[in-house]
């Protein structure tokens, strides 16, 4: 059980973390989501005892990181943004060093090292120098370091950065398997990733915790879902009018119209199920349907909406650098 | 602590640094051993091994420059400081590993007095080994200073250069003293300047300008009052003050006068402890700022 209370971190004038509080339960995967520079890494650095907080408490299993730092650190495995690797060592030597550093009993060390190597699939490079490894392997060696000794809490800062798609899937599976007996906290600015593996999401923006909940809860928070319809017709206006008449649809907008194909976006009232009605209406009007799909309110939209809302509340957008899905305009 | 100690030691000898350091130190000692003891026939080895001290300004920065700065630059300090080991353990582990690397050439040099003893009857084994010990303590002090400097930057080169300059200044200390004025008036002015430096150092750490001004003013006032009441107190005071901090003196006493300078050894060891402590504090402070 992890409790973070009123965490504040000040760097001179700037507030990197602004009064964040949350409680995390064991056996779940938590995702810190936020744009770059939002304070995710700083929060993680404080939780692991690397940085001191300006004020506030971090309590893990009843121990405060301020009063019993060494006790708390025994429960934590941490993979920082940049894997803390010694280039002149091989992964095996490195993990031996980590095992000793984490005070794993001598007789269990080699067993734990083998386990970490096996779970992160770095067996084939175990005797190469880390300086010769690719970024993906380095990331996995870093991950092996974090899970060494299977600590109760694993804090992973952007664990899948620099990995290829296959490796990303492997690491996600690994994280999911870890969560069965451990608490995993990971950060990411990739929404799909957080959506795919996290049980609970904490959205951090400008040092503030602006939303927290399961992916479903967050979708609920924003409300209505929508539907995309593509029709083979030239009369986009009449199609729009017909669809607008259906009960449960709050608004219809034509998103694209070219070469006799009309794309429409339907905003639905909460809980409305209109697929059949739309189908019947289109058939009646003689518009062949090319596509009919409900577009669930993605986390991306939620995220953008929440951060925009936060920005409008006159929260300064310093350091805002959202580099995913940026528009080309 | 042992995990850090072993890793550091490994890293010195998996890179060239450890070998270069040991080879250079052994070469220096060996060269002087050949010239002084073998060719010129001096029976004492103390003077030979103490000649190493003038090369330490190059050798010590080589050893200490990366000790803390590299961890900071490569962010490997994130691993160390989030592991269940205290910062003191980390710093002391690193310090001990450097001491061991430094001890290697001195241990090798322990053979030399034996070689001299084989050849001549007038050997001074006890004095020689005491001098080797003094040279070790002297280097231990310089290593602690280098460790501290390395912890203050993430650039190895800067750490090396600053350490070099500091050791150079310490070596030139005696020369400085010889050009200091001895008259009361000049010494008074010198004391004022010294006090101003103390106040400035205080400001660098506290960042409190008003308190610094008060400290500077009170000190200046007391110094002036003493000067007005009894100017003769100031005669030669700068020389006396500075000589107390002469760091090469004790090695000299061991090597050339066959004196076991307990005071000097205590000074070396306490300065070492002070800088190891300051390194720990410096690392702690950075976590909170």
Coordinates of C-alpha atoms in Angstrom, one line a residue:
Chain A
X1 CA 0.0 0.0 0.0
X2 CA 1.4 3.3 -1.1
X3 CA 0.2 6.6 0.2
X4 CA 1.3 9.9 -1.2
X5 CA 0.1 13.0 0.7
X6 CA 0.3 16.6 -0.4
X7 CA 3.5 16.2 -2.3
X8 CA 5.1 19.4 -3.4
X9 CA 8.4 19.9 -5.1
X10 CA 9.7 23.3 -5.8
X11 CA 12.8 24.1 -8.0
X12 CA 13.5 27.7 -7.1
X13 CA 10.4 29.6 -8.4
X14 CA 8.9 26.8 -10.4
X15 CA 6.5 24.2 -9.0
X16 CA 7.4 20.8 -10.5
X17 CA 4.9 18.9 -8.3
X18 CA 2.0 20.9 -6.9
X19 CA 0.2 19.2 -4.0
X20 CA -0.4 15.7 -5.3
X21 CA -2.1 13.1 -3.1
X22 CA -3.1 9.6 -3.9
X23 CA -3.4 6.1 -2.5
X24 CA -2.3 3.0 -4.4
X25 CA -3.4 -0.5 -3.6
X26 CA -1.3 -3.6 -4.1
X27 CA -1.6 -5.9 -7.1
X28 CA -2.7 -3.3 -9.6
X29 CA -1.0 -1.5 -12.5
X30 CA -1.1 2.2 -12.1
X31 CA -0.4 4.6 -15.0
X32 CA 0.9 8.1 -14.7
X33 CA -0.2 9.9 -17.8
X34 CA 0.8 13.4 -18.8
X35 CA 2.7 15.4 -21.3
X36 CA 6.4 15.7 -21.1
X37 CA 7.5 18.0 -18.2
X38 CA 4.2 17.4 -16.3
X39 CA 5.9 16.2 -13.2
X40 CA 5.6 12.4 -13.7
X41 CA 9.3 11.7 -13.4
X42 CA 9.8 14.1 -10.5
X43 CA 6.9 12.4 -8.6
X44 CA 8.5 9.0 -9.2
X45 CA 11.9 10.3 -8.2
X46 CA 10.5 11.5 -4.9
X47 CA 8.6 8.3 -4.3
X48 CA 11.8 6.3 -4.8
X49 CA 13.8 8.5 -2.5
X50 CA 16.1 9.9 -5.2
X51 CA 14.8 13.4 -4.6
X52 CA 13.6 15.0 -1.5
X53 CA 10.2 16.6 -1.5
X54 CA 9.7 20.3 -0.6
X55 CA 6.8 19.1 1.5
X56 CA 4.5 16.2 1.8
X57 CA 4.9 12.5 2.6
X58 CA 5.4 9.3 0.8
X59 CA 4.4 6.3 2.9
X60 CA 5.0 2.7 1.7
X61 CA 3.9 -0.2 3.8
X62 CA 3.6 2.1 6.7
X63 CA 7.1 3.4 6.5
X64 CA 7.8 7.0 5.6
X65 CA 10.5 7.6 3.0
X66 CA 11.9 10.4 5.1
X67 CA 12.2 8.5 8.4
X68 CA 13.1 5.0 7.1
X69 CA 14.6 5.6 3.7
X70 CA 16.5 2.3 3.6
X71 CA 13.5 0.3 4.7
X72 CA 11.3 1.9 2.1
X73 CA 13.8 1.4 -0.6
X74 CA 13.9 -2.3 0.0
X75 CA 10.3 -2.5 -1.2
X76 CA 11.0 -0.6 -4.4
X77 CA 12.4 -1.5 -7.8
X78 CA 12.9 1.6 -9.9
X79 CA 13.6 2.0 -13.6
X80 CA 14.3 5.7 -14.2
X81 CA 13.8 7.5 -17.5
X82 CA 17.3 6.7 -18.5
X83 CA 18.3 3.2 -17.4
X84 CA 21.1 3.6 -14.9
X85 CA 23.6 1.3 -16.5
X86 CA 27.4 1.0 -16.2
X87 CA 28.7 0.8 -19.7
X88 CA 31.9 -1.0 -18.9
X89 CA 30.0 -4.0 -17.4
X90 CA 28.1 -6.9 -18.9
X91 CA 24.5 -7.4 -18.0
X92 CA 25.4 -10.3 -15.9
X93 CA 28.0 -8.4 -13.9
X94 CA 25.7 -5.5 -13.6
X95 CA 22.9 -7.6 -12.2
X96 CA 25.3 -9.2 -9.8
X97 CA 26.2 -5.7 -8.6
X98 CA 22.5 -4.8 -8.3
X99 CA 21.8 -7.9 -6.3
X100 CA 24.5 -7.1 -3.8
X101 CA 23.4 -3.5 -3.7
X102 CA 19.9 -4.5 -3.0
X103 CA 21.1 -6.7 -0.2
X104 CA 19.6 -9.9 -1.6
X105 CA 20.9 -12.8 0.5
X106 CA 24.0 -14.4 -1.1
X107 CA 22.4 -17.9 -1.5
X108 CA 19.5 -16.4 -3.5
X109 CA 21.5 -14.0 -5.6
X110 CA 22.2 -16.2 -8.6
X111 CA 18.6 -17.5 -8.6
X112 CA 17.2 -14.0 -8.7
X113 CA 19.6 -13.0 -11.4
X114 CA 18.6 -15.9 -13.6
X115 CA 15.0 -15.1 -13.0
X116 CA 15.4 -11.4 -14.0
X117 CA 17.4 -12.4 -17.1
X118 CA 14.8 -14.9 -18.1
X119 CA 11.8 -12.6 -17.6
X120 CA 13.3 -9.7 -19.6
X121 CA 14.7 -12.0 -22.3
X122 CA 18.3 -10.8 -22.2
X123 CA 19.9 -14.2 -22.0
X124 CA 21.6 -13.9 -25.4
X125 CA 23.4 -10.7 -24.5
X126 CA 24.3 -11.5 -20.9
X127 CA 28.0 -11.6 -21.6
X128 CA 28.3 -8.6 -23.9
X129 CA 29.4 -5.2 -22.7
X130 CA 26.4 -3.0 -22.0
X131 CA 28.1 -0.2 -24.1
X132 CA 27.7 -2.5 -27.2
X133 CA 24.0 -3.2 -26.6
X134 CA 21.1 -1.6 -28.6
X135 CA 18.7 0.8 -26.9
X136 CA 16.1 -1.9 -26.6
X137 CA 18.4 -4.3 -24.8
X138 CA 19.7 -1.6 -22.6
X139 CA 16.1 -0.7 -21.6
X140 CA 15.5 -4.4 -20.8
X141 CA 18.6 -4.7 -18.8
X142 CA 17.4 -1.6 -16.9
X143 CA 14.1 -3.4 -16.4
X144 CA 15.8 -6.5 -15.2
X145 CA 17.5 -4.3 -12.6
X146 CA 14.2 -2.9 -11.5
X147 CA 12.5 -6.3 -11.0
X148 CA 15.6 -7.8 -9.4
X149 CA 14.6 -9.5 -6.1
X150 CA 10.9 -9.0 -7.1
X151 CA 10.3 -6.0 -4.9
X152 CA 6.7 -5.3 -3.9
X153 CA 6.5 -2.0 -5.7
X154 CA 7.9 -1.5 -9.1
X155 CA 8.1 2.0 -10.4
X156 CA 8.9 2.2 -14.1
X157 CA 9.4 5.5 -15.8
X158 CA 8.5 5.1 -19.5
X159 CA 9.4 1.4 -19.6
X160 CA 8.7 0.9 -23.3
X161 CA 10.6 3.8 -24.7
X162 CA 13.0 2.8 -27.5
X163 CA 11.6 -0.7 -27.9
X164 CA 10.4 -2.1 -31.2
X165 CA 6.7 -3.2 -31.4
X166 CA 7.4 -6.8 -30.6
X167 CA 9.5 -5.9 -27.6
X168 CA 6.8 -3.5 -26.5
X169 CA 4.3 -6.3 -26.4
X170 CA 6.7 -8.6 -24.5
X171 CA 7.4 -5.9 -21.9
X172 CA 3.6 -5.2 -21.6
X173 CA 3.0 -8.9 -21.0
X174 CA 5.8 -9.0 -18.5
X175 CA 4.4 -6.0 -16.6
X176 CA 0.9 -7.6 -16.6
X177 CA 2.4 -10.8 -15.2
X178 CA 4.3 -8.9 -12.5
X179 CA 1.1 -7.1 -11.4
X180 CA -0.4 -10.4 -10.2
X181 CA 1.7 -10.2 -7.0
X182 CA 3.2 -6.7 -7.2
X183 CA 2.1 -3.2 -7.5
X184 CA 3.4 -1.6 -10.7
X185 CA 3.5 2.1 -11.3
X186 CA 4.4 3.2 -14.8
X187 CA 4.5 6.5 -16.5
X188 CA 3.9 7.2 -20.1
X189 CA 2.9 9.9 -22.5
X190 CA 1.7 7.3 -24.9
X191 CA -2.0 7.0 -24.2
X192 CA -2.6 3.7 -26.0
X193 CA 0.0 2.1 -23.8
X194 CA -1.6 3.3 -20.6
X195 CA -5.0 2.3 -21.9
X196 CA -3.8 -1.1 -22.8
X197 CA -2.2 -2.2 -19.5
X198 CA -3.2 0.0 -16.6
X199 CA -6.0 -0.8 -14.1
X200 CA -6.0 2.8 -12.9
X201 CA -4.9 6.0 -14.5
X202 CA -3.6 9.2 -12.9
X203 CA -3.4 12.1 -15.2
X204 CA -0.8 14.6 -14.2
X205 CA -0.6 18.0 -15.8
X206 CA 1.6 20.9 -14.8
X207 CA 2.5 19.2 -11.5
X208 CA -1.2 18.7 -10.6
X209 CA -3.2 15.5 -10.4
X210 CA -6.1 16.5 -12.6
X211 CA -7.9 13.2 -12.9
X212 CA -7.7 9.7 -11.5
X213 CA -9.7 6.6 -12.1
X214 CA -10.1 3.4 -14.2
X215 CA -10.1 3.9 -17.9
X216 CA -13.8 3.3 -17.9
X217 CA -14.4 5.9 -15.2
X218 CA -12.4 8.4 -17.0
X219 CA -14.5 7.8 -20.2
X220 CA -17.6 8.2 -18.0
X221 CA -16.2 11.4 -16.7
X222 CA -16.3 12.9 -20.2
X223 CA -19.6 11.4 -21.0
X224 CA -21.1 10.8 -24.4
X225 CA -19.7 8.5 -27.1
X226 CA -19.9 9.0 -30.8
X227 CA -20.4 7.1 -34.0
X228 CA -18.8 7.4 -37.4
X229 CA -20.9 6.8 -40.6
X230 CA -19.7 6.8 -44.1
X231 CA -22.4 6.7 -46.9
X232 CA -22.2 6.5 -50.6
X233 CA -24.2 9.5 -51.6
X234 CA -23.8 12.9 -53.1
X235 CA -26.6 14.5 -51.0
X236 CA -24.8 15.0 -47.8
X237 CA -27.2 17.6 -46.6
X238 CA -30.3 15.3 -46.8
X239 CA -28.3 12.5 -45.2
X240 CA -27.5 14.8 -42.3
X241 CA -31.1 15.8 -41.9
X242 CA -32.4 12.2 -41.9
X243 CA -29.9 11.1 -39.3
X244 CA -30.5 14.1 -37.1
X245 CA -34.1 13.0 -36.9
X246 CA -33.2 9.7 -35.1
X247 CA -33.8 9.6 -31.4
X248 CA -30.7 9.4 -29.3
X249 CA -28.5 11.4 -31.7
X250 CA -27.7 14.8 -30.3
X251 CA -25.8 16.3 -33.3
X252 CA -24.6 15.3 -36.7
X253 CA -21.6 16.9 -38.5
X254 CA -20.4 16.2 -42.0
X255 CA -16.7 15.6 -41.6
X256 CA -15.8 14.8 -45.2
X257 CA -17.5 14.9 -48.6
X258 CA -15.8 14.0 -51.8
X259 CA -16.5 11.8 -54.9
X260 CA -19.9 10.8 -53.8
X261 CA -18.8 9.6 -50.4
X262 CA -20.0 11.4 -47.3
X263 CA -18.5 10.9 -43.9
X264 CA -20.6 11.9 -40.9
X265 CA -19.8 12.1 -37.2
X266 CA -22.8 11.4 -34.9
X267 CA -22.7 12.5 -31.3
X268 CA -24.8 10.3 -29.2
X269 CA -26.7 10.9 -26.0
X270 CA -25.5 9.0 -23.0
X271 CA -26.4 5.3 -23.2
X272 CA -28.2 5.6 -26.5
X273 CA -28.0 2.6 -28.8
X274 CA -28.8 3.8 -32.4
X275 CA -26.9 1.5 -34.7
X276 CA -30.1 -0.3 -35.9
X277 CA -32.0 2.9 -36.3
X278 CA -29.2 4.5 -38.4
X279 CA -29.0 1.4 -40.6
X280 CA -32.8 1.4 -41.2
X281 CA -32.9 5.1 -41.9
X282 CA -30.1 4.9 -44.4
X283 CA -31.6 1.9 -46.2
X284 CA -34.9 3.6 -46.4
X285 CA -33.4 6.7 -47.9
X286 CA -31.3 4.6 -50.3
X287 CA -27.9 5.5 -49.1
X288 CA -25.5 2.5 -49.3
X289 CA -23.6 2.3 -46.0
X290 CA -19.8 1.9 -46.4
X291 CA -18.8 2.2 -42.8
X292 CA -20.8 2.2 -39.6
X293 CA -18.8 2.1 -36.4
X294 CA -19.1 3.5 -32.9
X295 CA -16.0 5.5 -32.0
X296 CA -15.5 5.0 -28.3
X297 CA -14.3 8.1 -26.6
X298 CA -10.7 7.3 -26.6
X299 CA -8.4 8.2 -23.8
X300 CA -6.6 10.5 -26.1
X301 CA -9.7 12.6 -26.3
X302 CA -10.2 12.5 -22.6
X303 CA -6.7 13.4 -22.0
X304 CA -6.8 16.3 -24.4
X305 CA -10.1 17.5 -23.0
X306 CA -8.9 17.4 -19.5
X307 CA -5.6 19.1 -20.1
X308 CA -7.3 21.8 -22.2
X309 CA -9.8 22.3 -19.4
X310 CA -6.9 22.6 -16.9
X311 CA -5.2 25.1 -19.2
X312 CA -8.3 27.2 -19.5
X313 CA -8.4 27.4 -15.7
X314 CA -5.5 29.7 -16.1
X315 CA -3.0 27.2 -15.1
X316 CA 0.2 28.3 -16.9
X317 CA 1.2 26.0 -19.6
X318 CA 4.9 26.3 -19.0
X319 CA 6.9 23.3 -20.3
X320 CA 3.8 22.0 -22.1
X321 CA 5.3 19.8 -24.8
X322 CA 2.8 17.3 -26.0
X323 CA 4.5 15.5 -28.8
X324 CA 2.1 12.8 -29.5
X325 CA -0.5 13.2 -32.3
X326 CA 0.4 16.8 -32.9
X327 CA -1.3 18.3 -35.9
X328 CA 0.5 19.2 -39.0
X329 CA -0.9 22.6 -39.4
Chain B
X1 CA 29.1 -0.6 1.1
X2 CA 31.1 -3.7 -0.1
X3 CA 29.0 -3.8 -3.3
X4 CA 30.0 -0.3 -4.2
X5 CA 33.6 -0.9 -3.1
X6 CA 33.9 -3.9 -5.3
X7 CA 32.2 -2.3 -8.3
X8 CA 34.5 0.7 -8.1
X9 CA 37.6 -1.3 -7.8
X10 CA 36.5 -3.4 -10.8
X11 CA 35.8 -0.3 -12.9
X12 CA 39.3 1.1 -12.1
X13 CA 40.9 -2.0 -13.4
X14 CA 38.5 -2.7 -16.3
X15 CA 39.3 0.7 -17.7
X16 CA 42.9 1.9 -18.1
X17 CA 42.8 4.4 -15.2
X18 CA 43.8 2.0 -12.5
X19 CA 46.7 0.5 -14.4
X20 CA 47.9 3.9 -15.6
X21 CA 47.8 5.2 -12.0
X22 CA 49.6 2.3 -10.5
X23 CA 52.2 2.2 -13.4
X24 CA 52.9 5.9 -13.2
X25 CA 53.3 5.9 -9.4
X26 CA 55.5 2.8 -9.5
X27 CA 57.6 4.4 -12.3
X28 CA 58.1 7.6 -10.3
X29 CA 59.1 5.7 -7.1
X30 CA 61.3 3.3 -9.1
X31 CA 63.0 6.2 -10.9
X32 CA 63.9 8.0 -7.7
X33 CA 64.8 4.7 -6.1
X34 CA 67.3 4.0 -8.8
X35 CA 68.8 7.5 -8.8
X36 CA 69.0 8.1 -5.1
X37 CA 69.4 4.7 -3.5
X38 CA 70.9 2.5 -6.1
X39 CA 73.2 5.0 -7.9
X40 CA 73.9 7.7 -5.3
X41 CA 73.9 5.1 -2.5
X42 CA 71.6 6.9 0.0
X43 CA 70.5 4.3 2.6
X44 CA 67.2 6.0 3.4
X45 CA 64.1 5.3 1.4
X46 CA 61.9 8.0 3.0
X47 CA 63.2 10.8 0.8
X48 CA 62.6 8.6 -2.2
X49 CA 59.0 7.7 -1.5
X50 CA 58.2 11.3 -0.5
X51 CA 59.2 12.5 -3.9
X52 CA 56.0 10.9 -5.0
X53 CA 54.1 13.7 -3.3
X54 CA 55.0 16.2 -6.0
X55 CA 53.5 14.0 -8.7
X56 CA 50.3 13.4 -6.8
X57 CA 48.8 16.7 -8.2
X58 CA 48.6 14.8 -11.6
X59 CA 48.0 11.3 -10.3
X60 CA 45.2 12.0 -7.7
X61 CA 42.9 13.9 -10.1
X62 CA 43.2 10.9 -12.5
X63 CA 41.9 8.7 -9.7
X64 CA 39.2 11.0 -8.3
X65 CA 37.8 12.9 -11.2
X66 CA 35.2 10.3 -12.2
X67 CA 34.4 9.0 -8.7
X68 CA 31.1 11.0 -8.2
X69 CA 30.8 13.1 -11.3
X70 CA 30.4 10.2 -13.7
X71 CA 27.5 8.7 -11.8
X72 CA 25.8 12.0 -11.9
X73 CA 26.3 12.4 -15.6
X74 CA 25.2 8.9 -16.6
X75 CA 22.4 9.1 -14.1
X76 CA 23.6 5.9 -12.5
X77 CA 23.3 7.7 -9.2
X78 CA 19.6 7.1 -9.6
X79 CA 20.3 3.4 -9.0
X80 CA 22.6 4.0 -6.1
X81 CA 20.4 6.5 -4.3
X82 CA 17.2 4.5 -4.7
X83 CA 18.9 1.3 -3.4
X84 CA 18.6 0.3 0.3
X85 CA 22.1 1.7 1.1
X86 CA 22.8 5.0 2.8
X87 CA 24.6 7.8 1.0
X88 CA 27.4 7.5 3.6
X89 CA 27.9 3.9 2.6
X90 CA 28.1 4.9 -1.1
X91 CA 30.6 7.7 -0.6
X92 CA 32.8 5.7 1.9
X93 CA 32.7 2.7 -0.4
X94 CA 34.0 4.8 -3.3
X95 CA 36.6 6.4 -1.1
X96 CA 37.9 3.1 0.2
X97 CA 38.2 1.7 -3.3
X98 CA 40.3 4.7 -4.3
X99 CA 42.5 4.3 -1.2
X100 CA 43.1 0.7 -2.2
X101 CA 44.1 1.7 -5.7
X102 CA 46.4 4.3 -4.2
X103 CA 47.8 1.8 -1.8
X104 CA 48.9 -0.6 -4.5
X105 CA 52.1 1.3 -5.7
X106 CA 53.0 2.1 -2.1
X107 CA 52.7 -1.6 -1.2
X108 CA 55.0 -2.4 -4.1
X109 CA 57.4 0.2 -2.8
X110 CA 57.5 -1.6 0.5
X111 CA 59.9 -4.0 -1.2
X112 CA 62.5 -1.2 -1.7
X113 CA 63.7 -0.8 1.9
X114 CA 64.2 -4.6 2.0
X115 CA 66.3 -4.4 -1.1
X116 CA 68.4 -1.6 0.5
X117 CA 68.7 -3.7 3.7
X118 CA 70.1 -6.6 1.7
X119 CA 72.8 -4.5 0.2
X120 CA 73.8 -2.3 3.2
X121 CA 74.1 -2.4 6.9
X122 CA 72.9 1.2 7.5
X123 CA 69.3 0.7 6.4
X124 CA 66.5 2.5 8.4
X125 CA 63.6 0.1 7.9
X126 CA 61.4 1.5 10.6
X127 CA 61.8 5.1 9.4
X128 CA 61.3 4.1 5.8
X129 CA 58.0 2.3 6.5
X130 CA 56.7 5.1 8.6
X131 CA 57.4 7.5 5.8
X132 CA 55.5 5.2 3.4
X133 CA 52.6 5.3 5.8
X134 CA 52.8 9.1 6.0
X135 CA 52.8 9.4 2.2
X136 CA 49.7 7.1 2.2
X137 CA 47.9 9.4 4.7
X138 CA 48.9 12.4 2.7
X139 CA 47.5 10.9 -0.5
X140 CA 44.3 9.8 1.4
X141 CA 43.8 13.4 2.3
X142 CA 44.2 14.5 -1.3
X143 CA 41.8 11.8 -2.5
X144 CA 39.1 13.0 -0.1
X145 CA 39.5 16.5 -1.5
X146 CA 39.3 15.2 -5.0
X147 CA 36.3 13.1 -4.1
X148 CA 34.5 16.2 -2.8
X149 CA 35.4 18.2 -5.9
X150 CA 34.1 15.4 -8.1
X151 CA 30.8 15.4 -6.3
X152 CA 30.3 19.0 -7.0
X153 CA 30.2 18.7 -10.8
X154 CA 29.1 16.3 -13.4
X155 CA 32.0 17.1 -15.7
X156 CA 35.0 14.8 -15.1
X157 CA 37.4 17.2 -16.8
X158 CA 36.4 20.1 -14.6
X159 CA 36.7 17.9 -11.5
X160 CA 40.2 16.9 -12.7
X161 CA 41.3 20.5 -13.4
X162 CA 40.0 21.9 -10.1
X163 CA 41.5 19.1 -8.1
X164 CA 44.8 19.7 -9.9
X165 CA 44.7 23.4 -9.1
X166 CA 43.8 22.8 -5.5
X167 CA 46.6 20.4 -4.9
X168 CA 49.0 22.7 -6.8
X169 CA 48.1 25.5 -4.4
X170 CA 48.5 23.3 -1.4
X171 CA 52.0 22.3 -2.7
X172 CA 52.9 25.9 -3.2
X173 CA 51.7 26.8 0.3
X174 CA 55.3 27.0 1.8
X175 CA 56.3 29.3 -1.0
X176 CA 53.3 31.5 -0.2
X177 CA 54.3 31.7 3.4
X178 CA 57.8 32.8 2.6
X179 CA 56.5 35.9 0.8
X180 CA 54.0 36.9 3.5
X181 CA 54.6 40.2 5.3
X182 CA 55.5 40.0 9.0
X183 CA 54.9 43.6 10.2
X184 CA 51.9 44.2 12.4
X185 CA 50.1 46.6 10.0
X186 CA 50.4 44.4 7.0
X187 CA 49.4 41.3 9.0
X188 CA 46.3 43.2 10.2
X189 CA 45.4 44.0 6.6
X190 CA 46.0 40.4 5.7
X191 CA 43.7 39.2 8.6
X192 CA 41.0 41.5 7.4
X193 CA 41.2 40.1 3.9
X194 CA 41.2 36.5 5.3
X195 CA 38.1 37.3 7.3
X196 CA 36.4 38.8 4.2
X197 CA 37.1 35.5 2.4
X198 CA 35.6 33.6 5.3
X199 CA 32.5 35.8 5.1
X200 CA 32.2 35.2 1.4
X201 CA 32.4 31.5 1.8
X202 CA 29.7 31.8 4.4
X203 CA 27.6 33.7 1.9
X204 CA 28.1 31.0 -0.7
X205 CA 26.6 28.4 1.6
X206 CA 23.9 30.4 3.3
X207 CA 22.9 32.9 0.6
X208 CA 21.9 35.3 3.3
X209 CA 23.3 38.7 2.5
X210 CA 22.3 40.6 5.6
X211 CA 23.6 37.9 8.0
X212 CA 26.9 37.8 6.0
X213 CA 27.3 41.5 6.3
X214 CA 26.8 41.3 10.1
X215 CA 29.3 38.5 10.4
X216 CA 31.8 40.4 8.3
X217 CA 31.2 43.6 10.2
X218 CA 31.5 42.0 13.7
X219 CA 34.7 40.2 12.7
X220 CA 36.2 43.3 11.2
X221 CA 35.3 45.3 14.3
X222 CA 36.9 42.8 16.6
X223 CA 40.1 42.6 14.5
X224 CA 40.3 46.4 14.4
X225 CA 39.8 46.7 18.1
X226 CA 42.6 44.2 18.8
X227 CA 44.8 46.1 16.4
X228 CA 44.1 49.4 18.2
X229 CA 44.6 47.9 21.7
X230 CA 47.7 45.7 21.1
X231 CA 49.2 46.0 17.6
X232 CA 52.1 43.8 18.5
X233 CA 49.8 40.7 18.6
X234 CA 49.7 40.9 14.9
X235 CA 53.4 40.6 14.3
X236 CA 54.1 37.4 12.3
X237 CA 50.5 36.2 12.8
X238 CA 49.8 35.4 9.1
X239 CA 52.9 33.3 8.8
X240 CA 52.0 31.4 12.0
X241 CA 48.4 30.9 10.9
X242 CA 49.3 29.7 7.4
X243 CA 52.2 27.4 8.6
X244 CA 49.7 25.6 10.8
X245 CA 48.0 24.5 7.7
X246 CA 51.1 23.6 5.8
X247 CA 50.2 20.1 4.5
X248 CA 53.6 19.0 3.2
X249 CA 55.4 19.7 6.5
X250 CA 54.5 16.4 8.2
X251 CA 55.7 14.3 5.2
X252 CA 58.9 16.3 5.3
X253 CA 59.3 15.6 9.0
X254 CA 59.0 11.9 8.3
X255 CA 61.2 11.7 5.3
X256 CA 64.0 14.1 6.2
X257 CA 64.1 14.3 10.0
X258 CA 63.0 10.8 11.0
X259 CA 60.3 12.3 13.1
X260 CA 57.0 10.4 13.6
X261 CA 54.8 13.5 13.3
X262 CA 51.6 12.4 15.1
X263 CA 50.1 15.8 14.8
X264 CA 50.6 15.7 11.0
X265 CA 49.0 12.3 10.7
X266 CA 46.1 13.4 12.8
X267 CA 45.7 16.4 10.5
X268 CA 45.8 14.3 7.4
X269 CA 43.2 11.9 8.8
X270 CA 40.9 14.6 10.1
X271 CA 41.0 16.5 6.8
X272 CA 40.2 13.3 5.0
X273 CA 37.2 12.6 7.3
X274 CA 36.1 16.2 6.9
X275 CA 36.0 16.0 3.1
X276 CA 34.3 12.6 3.0
X277 CA 31.7 14.1 5.3
X278 CA 31.4 17.2 3.1
X279 CA 30.9 15.0 0.1
X280 CA 28.0 13.1 1.8
X281 CA 26.5 16.4 2.9
X282 CA 26.9 17.9 -0.6
X283 CA 25.1 14.9 -2.2
X284 CA 22.3 15.2 0.4
X285 CA 21.9 18.9 -0.2
X286 CA 21.5 18.4 -3.9
X287 CA 18.6 16.0 -3.3
X288 CA 16.7 18.7 -1.5
X289 CA 17.4 21.7 -3.7

